[in-house]
C-alpha cells in the first residue's frame, strides 16, 4: 500500500467510458457531474483507437499495434490505427484541459492494465501476447513507460490536480484461472502464476509513484487480496457481483486502508431506484462485516457498475447524477 492510501477521495466518480463521440460534450458532462472527482472519459463509439485496447496500445513506447479482423495485433511501426489512437487521445486531453482550468482536486485517468492487455493484444502469428512470457514482460515495460509519459502530460495540462491512475483489468481473473481462450478457440492459455501477476502489476503501478492507483474490474471474483499485495490504493468493482464469500477479503482490504470504488448504479439503460436504494447493499455489507458506519464515507466511493459506453447519453447523465446523490445519502445517513 502506498502512502497515497491516507488521502481521502470524493464520494462519487465514474468508471471510464461514455456514449457518443464528442469529446468536449463528454468532458463537460463529467466535470459538471463530479465537481470533486472528475475523470478523463473514453469514447469507444468513435471507432478503432478510441476503444479500450486501442487507446492503451497507443500509449505504448516502442511497441505499436494495428487492427486486424481478429483484433489488435502488435506490429513493427506506427500505422494509421496508432496515429488515430494518438489523435483521439490528444483531442480528449484538449477537452479536459479546457474544462478543468484552475481545477485543484482529484482527477482520474484510465488505461488497460498489463494482463488484460496481454490477453487482448495479438503477436505477429495471431496468438495472444499472454502465450509468451517474454512478450508479457516487454509489454508491461512498454506500458509502464507509456503511462509515465501520459501521466506527465495530464499533470502538465491540469497542474492543480492530484491524478489517480486506474488500471482496467477485466480479464485478470480469467488470466489467473487459465480461462483465456487461444486463437483457435479450442483451448485456453495456461494460468499465469499469481506471484508473477502480482509482481508485474507492482511494476506497472510503479509508473505512478507520486499518486494513487486503482484497479478496476467489472468481472466476478475480483482478486482483492492479490491487488492489495501489489500495492493498489483502491479497487473498483461491480458491487452486484459480490457474494458473502468475499466478505473476509473486503473487510481486510478496508482495514488495511484500501479504498473501495463500489459500482452500485447499472451501466446500461433501465429504471433507477431512489439514491438511498442504490446504497442499501453497501450499508448491509458494512453491518455484516461489523465495520463502524462512520468509516463508510472514508472508505467507499460510488460509481456506475461499469463503463457507460452502452448507455444512451440521457441515461449516462442520470447515472452519474445518481452516483453523486447516492454518495450524499450514504454520507448523511451511513446507518
Short mmCIF file of C-alpha atoms in Angstrom, two decimals:
data_model
loop_
_atom_site.label_atom_id
_atom_site.label_comp_id
_atom_site.label_asym_id
_atom_site.label_seq_id
_atom_site.Cartn_x
_atom_site.Cartn_y
_atom_site.Cartn_z
CA UNK A 1 0.00 0.00 0.00
CA UNK A 2 1.44 3.34 -0.98
CA UNK A 3 1.46 6.41 1.20
CA UNK A 4 -1.33 7.78 -1.00
CA UNK A 5 -3.82 5.48 0.72
CA UNK A 6 -4.07 8.03 3.52
CA UNK A 7 -5.68 10.53 1.16
CA UNK A 8 -9.46 10.98 1.10
CA UNK A 9 -11.29 10.64 -2.18
CA UNK A 10 -14.65 12.19 -3.00
CA UNK A 11 -17.79 10.11 -2.57
CA UNK A 12 -18.52 9.53 -6.26
CA UNK A 13 -16.88 9.32 -9.66
CA UNK A 14 -17.29 7.42 -12.93
CA UNK A 15 -15.58 4.37 -14.38
CA UNK A 16 -14.32 5.46 -17.78
CA UNK A 17 -16.30 5.14 -20.98
CA UNK A 18 -19.16 7.37 -22.09
CA UNK A 19 -21.57 7.16 -25.05
CA UNK A 20 -21.20 9.26 -28.18
CA UNK A 21 -18.23 10.69 -29.98
CA UNK A 22 -17.99 14.34 -28.91
CA UNK A 23 -15.02 14.75 -26.55
CA UNK A 24 -15.97 18.25 -25.43
CA UNK A 25 -19.54 17.22 -24.61
CA UNK A 26 -18.34 14.15 -22.69
CA UNK A 27 -15.78 16.09 -20.63
CA UNK A 28 -18.33 18.84 -19.98
CA UNK A 29 -20.81 16.22 -18.68
CA UNK A 30 -18.22 14.52 -16.47
CA UNK A 31 -16.75 17.69 -14.97
CA UNK A 32 -20.24 19.06 -14.41
CA UNK A 33 -21.37 15.88 -12.69
CA UNK A 34 -18.31 15.35 -10.48
CA UNK A 35 -17.06 18.68 -9.22
CA UNK A 36 -14.73 16.95 -6.72
CA UNK A 37 -13.58 13.86 -8.64
CA UNK A 38 -13.87 14.10 -12.45
CA UNK A 39 -12.21 11.68 -14.84
CA UNK A 40 -10.95 11.65 -18.41
CA UNK A 41 -13.77 9.99 -20.37
CA UNK A 42 -13.24 7.41 -23.11
CA UNK A 43 -15.45 7.39 -26.22
CA UNK A 44 -15.15 3.99 -27.94
CA UNK A 45 -18.05 4.76 -30.30
CA UNK A 46 -15.61 6.81 -32.37
CA UNK A 47 -14.04 3.57 -33.60
CA UNK A 48 -10.66 1.80 -33.54
CA UNK A 49 -8.13 3.68 -31.45
CA UNK A 50 -10.80 5.11 -29.17
CA UNK A 51 -11.71 1.65 -27.84
CA UNK A 52 -10.22 0.48 -24.55
CA UNK A 53 -7.49 -1.73 -26.03
CA UNK A 54 -6.59 0.56 -28.94
CA UNK A 55 -6.42 3.63 -26.73
CA UNK A 56 -3.92 2.00 -24.37
CA UNK A 57 -2.00 0.40 -27.26
CA UNK A 58 -1.46 3.95 -28.49
CA UNK A 59 0.26 4.78 -25.18
CA UNK A 60 2.88 2.04 -25.53
CA UNK A 61 6.51 3.03 -26.04
CA UNK A 62 8.44 1.38 -28.90
CA UNK A 63 5.58 -1.07 -29.42
CA UNK A 64 2.80 -0.43 -31.92
CA UNK A 65 -0.45 -2.15 -32.82
CA UNK A 66 -2.76 -2.29 -35.81
CA UNK A 67 -6.28 -3.56 -36.31
CA UNK A 68 -6.71 -7.00 -37.88
CA UNK A 69 -10.02 -8.83 -38.44
CA UNK A 70 -9.34 -10.76 -35.22
CA UNK A 71 -8.44 -7.69 -33.13
CA UNK A 72 -5.42 -5.57 -32.27
CA UNK A 73 -2.05 -7.03 -33.31
CA UNK A 74 1.44 -5.86 -32.41
CA UNK A 75 3.39 -4.54 -35.42
CA UNK A 76 6.78 -3.06 -36.28
CA UNK A 77 5.93 0.59 -36.76
CA UNK A 78 3.15 3.10 -36.11
CA UNK A 79 0.50 2.94 -38.79
CA UNK A 80 -2.86 4.52 -39.43
CA UNK A 81 -4.50 2.86 -36.41
CA UNK A 82 -1.80 4.02 -34.00
CA UNK A 83 -1.93 7.56 -35.35
CA UNK A 84 -5.70 7.54 -34.98
CA UNK A 85 -5.34 6.47 -31.32
CA UNK A 86 -2.87 9.30 -30.74
CA UNK A 87 -5.27 11.77 -32.33
CA UNK A 88 -8.27 10.70 -30.27
CA UNK A 89 -6.30 10.89 -27.02
CA UNK A 90 -4.92 14.32 -27.91
CA UNK A 91 -8.48 15.51 -28.62
CA UNK A 92 -9.65 14.17 -25.26
CA UNK A 93 -6.80 15.86 -23.40
CA UNK A 94 -7.53 19.15 -25.15
CA UNK A 95 -11.13 18.96 -23.94
CA UNK A 96 -10.05 18.02 -20.43
CA UNK A 97 -7.66 20.97 -20.28
CA UNK A 98 -10.40 23.31 -21.48
CA UNK A 99 -12.93 22.27 -18.83
CA UNK A 100 -10.52 21.98 -15.86
CA UNK A 101 -8.97 25.44 -15.95
CA UNK A 102 -7.96 26.28 -12.38
CA UNK A 103 -9.12 22.90 -11.05
CA UNK A 104 -7.45 21.67 -7.89
CA UNK A 105 -8.52 18.27 -6.64
CA UNK A 106 -8.68 14.61 -7.57
CA UNK A 107 -8.70 13.63 -11.25
CA UNK A 108 -8.86 10.07 -12.57
CA UNK A 109 -7.40 8.73 -15.80
CA UNK A 110 -7.77 5.16 -17.07
CA UNK A 111 -5.64 2.71 -19.05
CA UNK A 112 -5.81 -1.03 -19.61
CA UNK A 113 -3.65 -2.99 -17.19
CA UNK A 114 -0.82 -5.30 -18.28
CA UNK A 115 -2.68 -8.61 -18.01
CA UNK A 116 -5.85 -7.61 -19.84
CA UNK A 117 -3.63 -6.02 -22.47
CA UNK A 118 -1.59 -9.25 -22.80
CA UNK A 119 -4.81 -11.24 -23.17
CA UNK A 120 -6.15 -8.91 -25.87
CA UNK A 121 -3.12 -7.92 -27.99
CA UNK A 122 -2.01 -10.46 -30.59
CA UNK A 123 1.55 -11.31 -31.54
CA UNK A 124 2.55 -11.48 -35.21
CA UNK A 125 1.39 -15.09 -35.50
CA UNK A 126 -2.09 -14.25 -34.24
CA UNK A 127 -1.81 -15.72 -30.74
CA UNK A 128 -2.28 -13.51 -27.67
CA UNK A 129 0.80 -11.96 -26.08
CA UNK A 130 -0.29 -13.88 -23.00
CA UNK A 131 1.12 -17.03 -24.64
CA UNK A 132 4.70 -15.70 -24.48
CA UNK A 133 6.24 -14.77 -21.09
CA UNK A 134 8.89 -12.62 -22.81
CA UNK A 135 6.22 -10.73 -24.73
CA UNK A 136 4.33 -10.15 -21.47
CA UNK A 137 7.45 -8.67 -19.85
CA UNK A 138 8.12 -6.41 -22.84
CA UNK A 139 4.50 -5.30 -22.95
CA UNK A 140 4.42 -4.45 -19.24
CA UNK A 141 7.67 -2.47 -19.50
CA UNK A 142 6.40 -0.57 -22.55
CA UNK A 143 3.10 0.14 -20.80
CA UNK A 144 4.82 1.42 -17.66
CA UNK A 145 6.94 3.85 -19.67
CA UNK A 146 3.95 4.97 -21.71
CA UNK A 147 1.94 5.61 -18.58
CA UNK A 148 4.74 7.74 -17.12
CA UNK A 149 4.63 9.93 -20.21
CA UNK A 150 0.82 10.06 -20.28
CA UNK A 151 0.57 10.99 -16.60
CA UNK A 152 3.20 13.70 -17.04
CA UNK A 153 1.15 15.14 -19.90
CA UNK A 154 -2.04 15.09 -17.80
CA UNK A 155 -0.23 16.87 -14.94
CA UNK A 156 1.12 19.45 -17.38
CA UNK A 157 -2.37 20.20 -18.68
CA UNK A 158 -4.11 20.14 -15.28
CA UNK A 159 -1.31 21.23 -12.91
CA UNK A 160 -3.53 21.61 -9.85
CA UNK A 161 -4.87 18.06 -9.94
CA UNK A 162 -3.88 15.05 -7.89
CA UNK A 163 -4.05 12.36 -10.56
CA UNK A 164 -5.32 8.88 -9.77
CA UNK A 165 -4.37 6.18 -12.29
CA UNK A 166 -6.98 3.48 -12.86
CA UNK A 167 -5.79 0.25 -14.48
CA UNK A 168 -8.65 -1.62 -16.15
CA UNK A 169 -8.20 -5.37 -15.66
CA UNK A 170 -11.47 -7.12 -16.62
CA UNK A 171 -9.53 -10.19 -17.82
CA UNK A 172 -7.40 -10.54 -14.68
CA UNK A 173 -9.45 -13.32 -13.08
CA UNK A 174 -9.52 -15.27 -16.36
CA UNK A 175 -5.72 -14.91 -16.64
CA UNK A 176 -5.26 -16.26 -13.12
CA UNK A 177 -7.60 -19.19 -13.75
CA UNK A 178 -6.37 -20.18 -17.19
CA UNK A 179 -9.66 -19.23 -18.86
CA UNK A 180 -8.38 -17.00 -21.69
CA UNK A 181 -9.05 -18.79 -24.98
CA UNK A 182 -6.39 -19.35 -27.62
CA UNK A 183 -6.76 -18.02 -31.14
CA UNK A 184 -8.33 -21.31 -32.28
CA UNK A 185 -10.94 -21.12 -29.55
CA UNK A 186 -10.47 -24.81 -28.76
CA UNK A 187 -8.03 -24.42 -25.88
CA UNK A 188 -7.19 -21.94 -23.17
CA UNK A 189 -3.89 -20.38 -22.22
CA UNK A 190 -2.20 -21.75 -19.15
CA UNK A 191 -2.94 -19.94 -15.90
CA UNK A 192 -0.28 -17.36 -15.05
CA UNK A 193 1.47 -17.77 -11.71
CA UNK A 194 -0.10 -15.48 -9.11
CA UNK A 195 3.26 -14.18 -7.90
CA UNK A 196 4.20 -13.19 -11.45
CA UNK A 197 0.85 -11.46 -11.90
CA UNK A 198 1.36 -9.57 -8.65
CA UNK A 199 4.98 -8.66 -9.45
CA UNK A 200 4.06 -7.34 -12.91
CA UNK A 201 1.19 -5.27 -11.54
CA UNK A 202 3.52 -3.82 -8.91
CA UNK A 203 6.00 -2.82 -11.62
CA UNK A 204 3.31 -1.05 -13.67
CA UNK A 205 1.88 0.63 -10.58
CA UNK A 206 5.40 1.95 -10.06
CA UNK A 207 4.88 4.14 -13.12
CA UNK A 208 2.87 6.44 -10.84
CA UNK A 209 4.98 6.66 -7.67
CA UNK A 210 3.69 10.06 -6.57
CA UNK A 211 -0.03 9.38 -6.92
CA UNK A 212 -2.70 6.83 -6.03
CA UNK A 213 -3.53 3.82 -8.23
CA UNK A 214 -6.78 1.88 -8.55
CA UNK A 215 -7.52 -1.34 -10.40
CA UNK A 216 -10.96 -1.77 -11.97
CA UNK A 217 -12.70 -4.98 -12.95
CA UNK A 218 -16.40 -5.49 -13.55
CA UNK A 219 -15.88 -9.29 -13.79
CA UNK A 220 -16.82 -11.69 -10.98
CA UNK A 221 -14.31 -12.76 -8.31
CA UNK A 222 -12.00 -9.76 -8.30
CA UNK A 223 -8.75 -10.85 -6.55
CA UNK A 224 -8.86 -8.23 -3.80
CA UNK A 225 -6.06 -9.74 -1.71
CA UNK A 226 -3.65 -10.03 -4.65
CA UNK A 227 -4.34 -6.43 -5.68
CA UNK A 228 -3.78 -5.21 -2.15
CA UNK A 229 -0.44 -7.01 -2.01
CA UNK A 230 0.50 -5.50 -5.37
CA UNK A 231 0.15 -2.06 -3.80
CA UNK A 232 -3.09 -0.61 -5.16
CA UNK A 233 -4.75 2.17 -3.22
CA UNK A 234 -8.28 1.38 -4.42
CA UNK A 235 -10.21 -1.46 -6.05
CA UNK A 236 -13.10 -0.65 -8.40
CA UNK A 237 -15.72 -3.36 -8.94
CA UNK A 238 -19.35 -4.19 -9.77
CA UNK A 239 -20.98 -4.34 -6.35
CA UNK A 240 -23.78 -6.61 -7.58
CA UNK A 241 -21.23 -9.38 -8.29
CA UNK A 242 -20.03 -9.63 -4.68
CA UNK A 243 -21.01 -12.69 -2.66
CA UNK A 244 -20.67 -13.39 1.04
CA UNK A 245 -17.51 -15.39 0.36
CA UNK A 246 -15.88 -12.03 -0.49
CA UNK A 247 -16.60 -10.66 2.99
CA UNK A 248 -13.27 -11.57 4.56
CA UNK A 249 -11.10 -10.08 1.82
CA UNK A 250 -13.28 -6.97 1.64
CA UNK A 251 -13.00 -6.48 5.40
CA UNK A 252 -9.23 -6.99 5.30
CA UNK A 253 -8.91 -4.51 2.44
CA UNK A 254 -10.89 -1.83 4.27
CA UNK A 255 -8.93 -2.34 7.49
CA UNK A 256 -5.67 -2.07 5.51
CA UNK A 257 -6.77 1.29 4.09
CA UNK A 258 -7.74 0.18 0.59
CA UNK A 259 -10.46 2.38 -0.87
CA UNK A 260 -13.49 0.62 -2.37
CA UNK A 261 -14.88 2.05 -5.61
CA UNK A 262 -18.26 0.33 -5.44
CA UNK A 263 -20.21 0.11 -8.70
CA UNK A 264 -23.79 0.47 -7.49
CA UNK A 265 -25.58 2.10 -10.46
CA UNK A 266 -26.32 -0.05 -13.57
CA UNK A 267 -24.20 0.82 -16.60
CA UNK A 268 -26.95 0.39 -19.20
CA UNK A 269 -30.37 1.98 -19.62
CA UNK A 270 -33.05 0.97 -17.17
CA UNK A 271 -35.08 2.26 -14.25
CA UNK A 272 -33.10 3.72 -11.36
CA UNK A 273 -34.07 3.34 -7.73
CA UNK A 274 -34.02 6.28 -5.37
CA UNK A 275 -30.44 7.23 -4.37
CA UNK A 276 -30.83 5.68 -0.91
CA UNK A 277 -31.87 2.41 -2.54
CA UNK A 278 -28.66 2.37 -4.61
CA UNK A 279 -26.56 2.09 -1.44
CA UNK A 280 -28.77 -0.26 0.56
CA UNK A 281 -26.44 -3.16 -0.28
CA UNK A 282 -23.39 -1.19 0.82
CA UNK A 283 -24.95 -0.49 4.20
CA UNK A 284 -25.90 -4.17 4.53
CA UNK A 285 -22.34 -5.26 3.73
CA UNK A 286 -20.97 -2.86 6.33
CA UNK A 287 -23.25 -4.26 9.02
CA UNK A 288 -22.34 -7.83 8.03
CA UNK A 289 -18.64 -7.01 8.31
CA UNK A 290 -19.14 -5.35 11.68
CA UNK A 291 -17.45 -2.18 10.49
CA UNK A 292 -18.21 1.20 12.04
CA UNK A 293 -20.77 3.13 9.93
CA UNK A 294 -18.65 6.25 10.28
CA UNK A 295 -15.98 4.56 8.13
CA UNK A 296 -18.27 4.36 5.11
CA UNK A 297 -17.62 7.80 3.70
CA UNK A 298 -13.89 7.39 4.37
CA UNK A 299 -13.67 4.00 2.65
CA UNK A 300 -16.19 3.98 -0.21
CA UNK A 301 -16.50 5.91 -3.46
CA UNK A 302 -19.62 5.17 -5.53
CA UNK A 303 -19.51 4.63 -9.31
CA UNK A 304 -21.57 3.03 -12.05
CA UNK A 305 -21.18 -0.76 -12.19
CA UNK A 306 -19.01 -0.45 -15.30
CA UNK A 307 -18.37 1.93 -18.18
CA UNK A 308 -21.31 3.74 -19.78
CA UNK A 309 -20.41 3.27 -23.45
CA UNK A 310 -23.50 1.10 -23.99
CA UNK A 311 -25.90 3.58 -22.40
CA UNK A 312 -27.86 6.37 -24.02
CA UNK A 313 -26.48 9.88 -23.42
CA UNK A 314 -29.53 10.79 -21.32
CA UNK A 315 -29.20 7.69 -19.15
CA UNK A 316 -25.45 8.23 -18.74
CA UNK A 317 -26.10 11.70 -17.33
CA UNK A 318 -28.73 10.30 -14.95
CA UNK A 319 -26.40 7.50 -13.84
CA UNK A 320 -23.61 9.94 -12.97
CA UNK A 321 -26.05 12.15 -11.07
CA UNK A 322 -27.37 9.09 -9.24
CA UNK A 323 -23.84 8.25 -8.04
CA UNK A 324 -23.44 11.75 -6.60
CA UNK A 325 -26.86 11.70 -4.90
CA UNK A 326 -26.29 8.19 -3.53
CA UNK A 327 -22.92 9.22 -2.10
CA UNK A 328 -24.61 12.17 -0.38
CA UNK A 329 -27.23 9.80 1.05
CA UNK A 330 -24.50 7.48 2.34
CA UNK A 331 -22.59 10.33 3.97
CA UNK A 332 -25.72 11.84 5.56
CA UNK A 333 -27.08 8.52 6.82
CA UNK A 334 -24.37 5.81 6.94
CA UNK A 335 -26.59 3.51 9.01
#
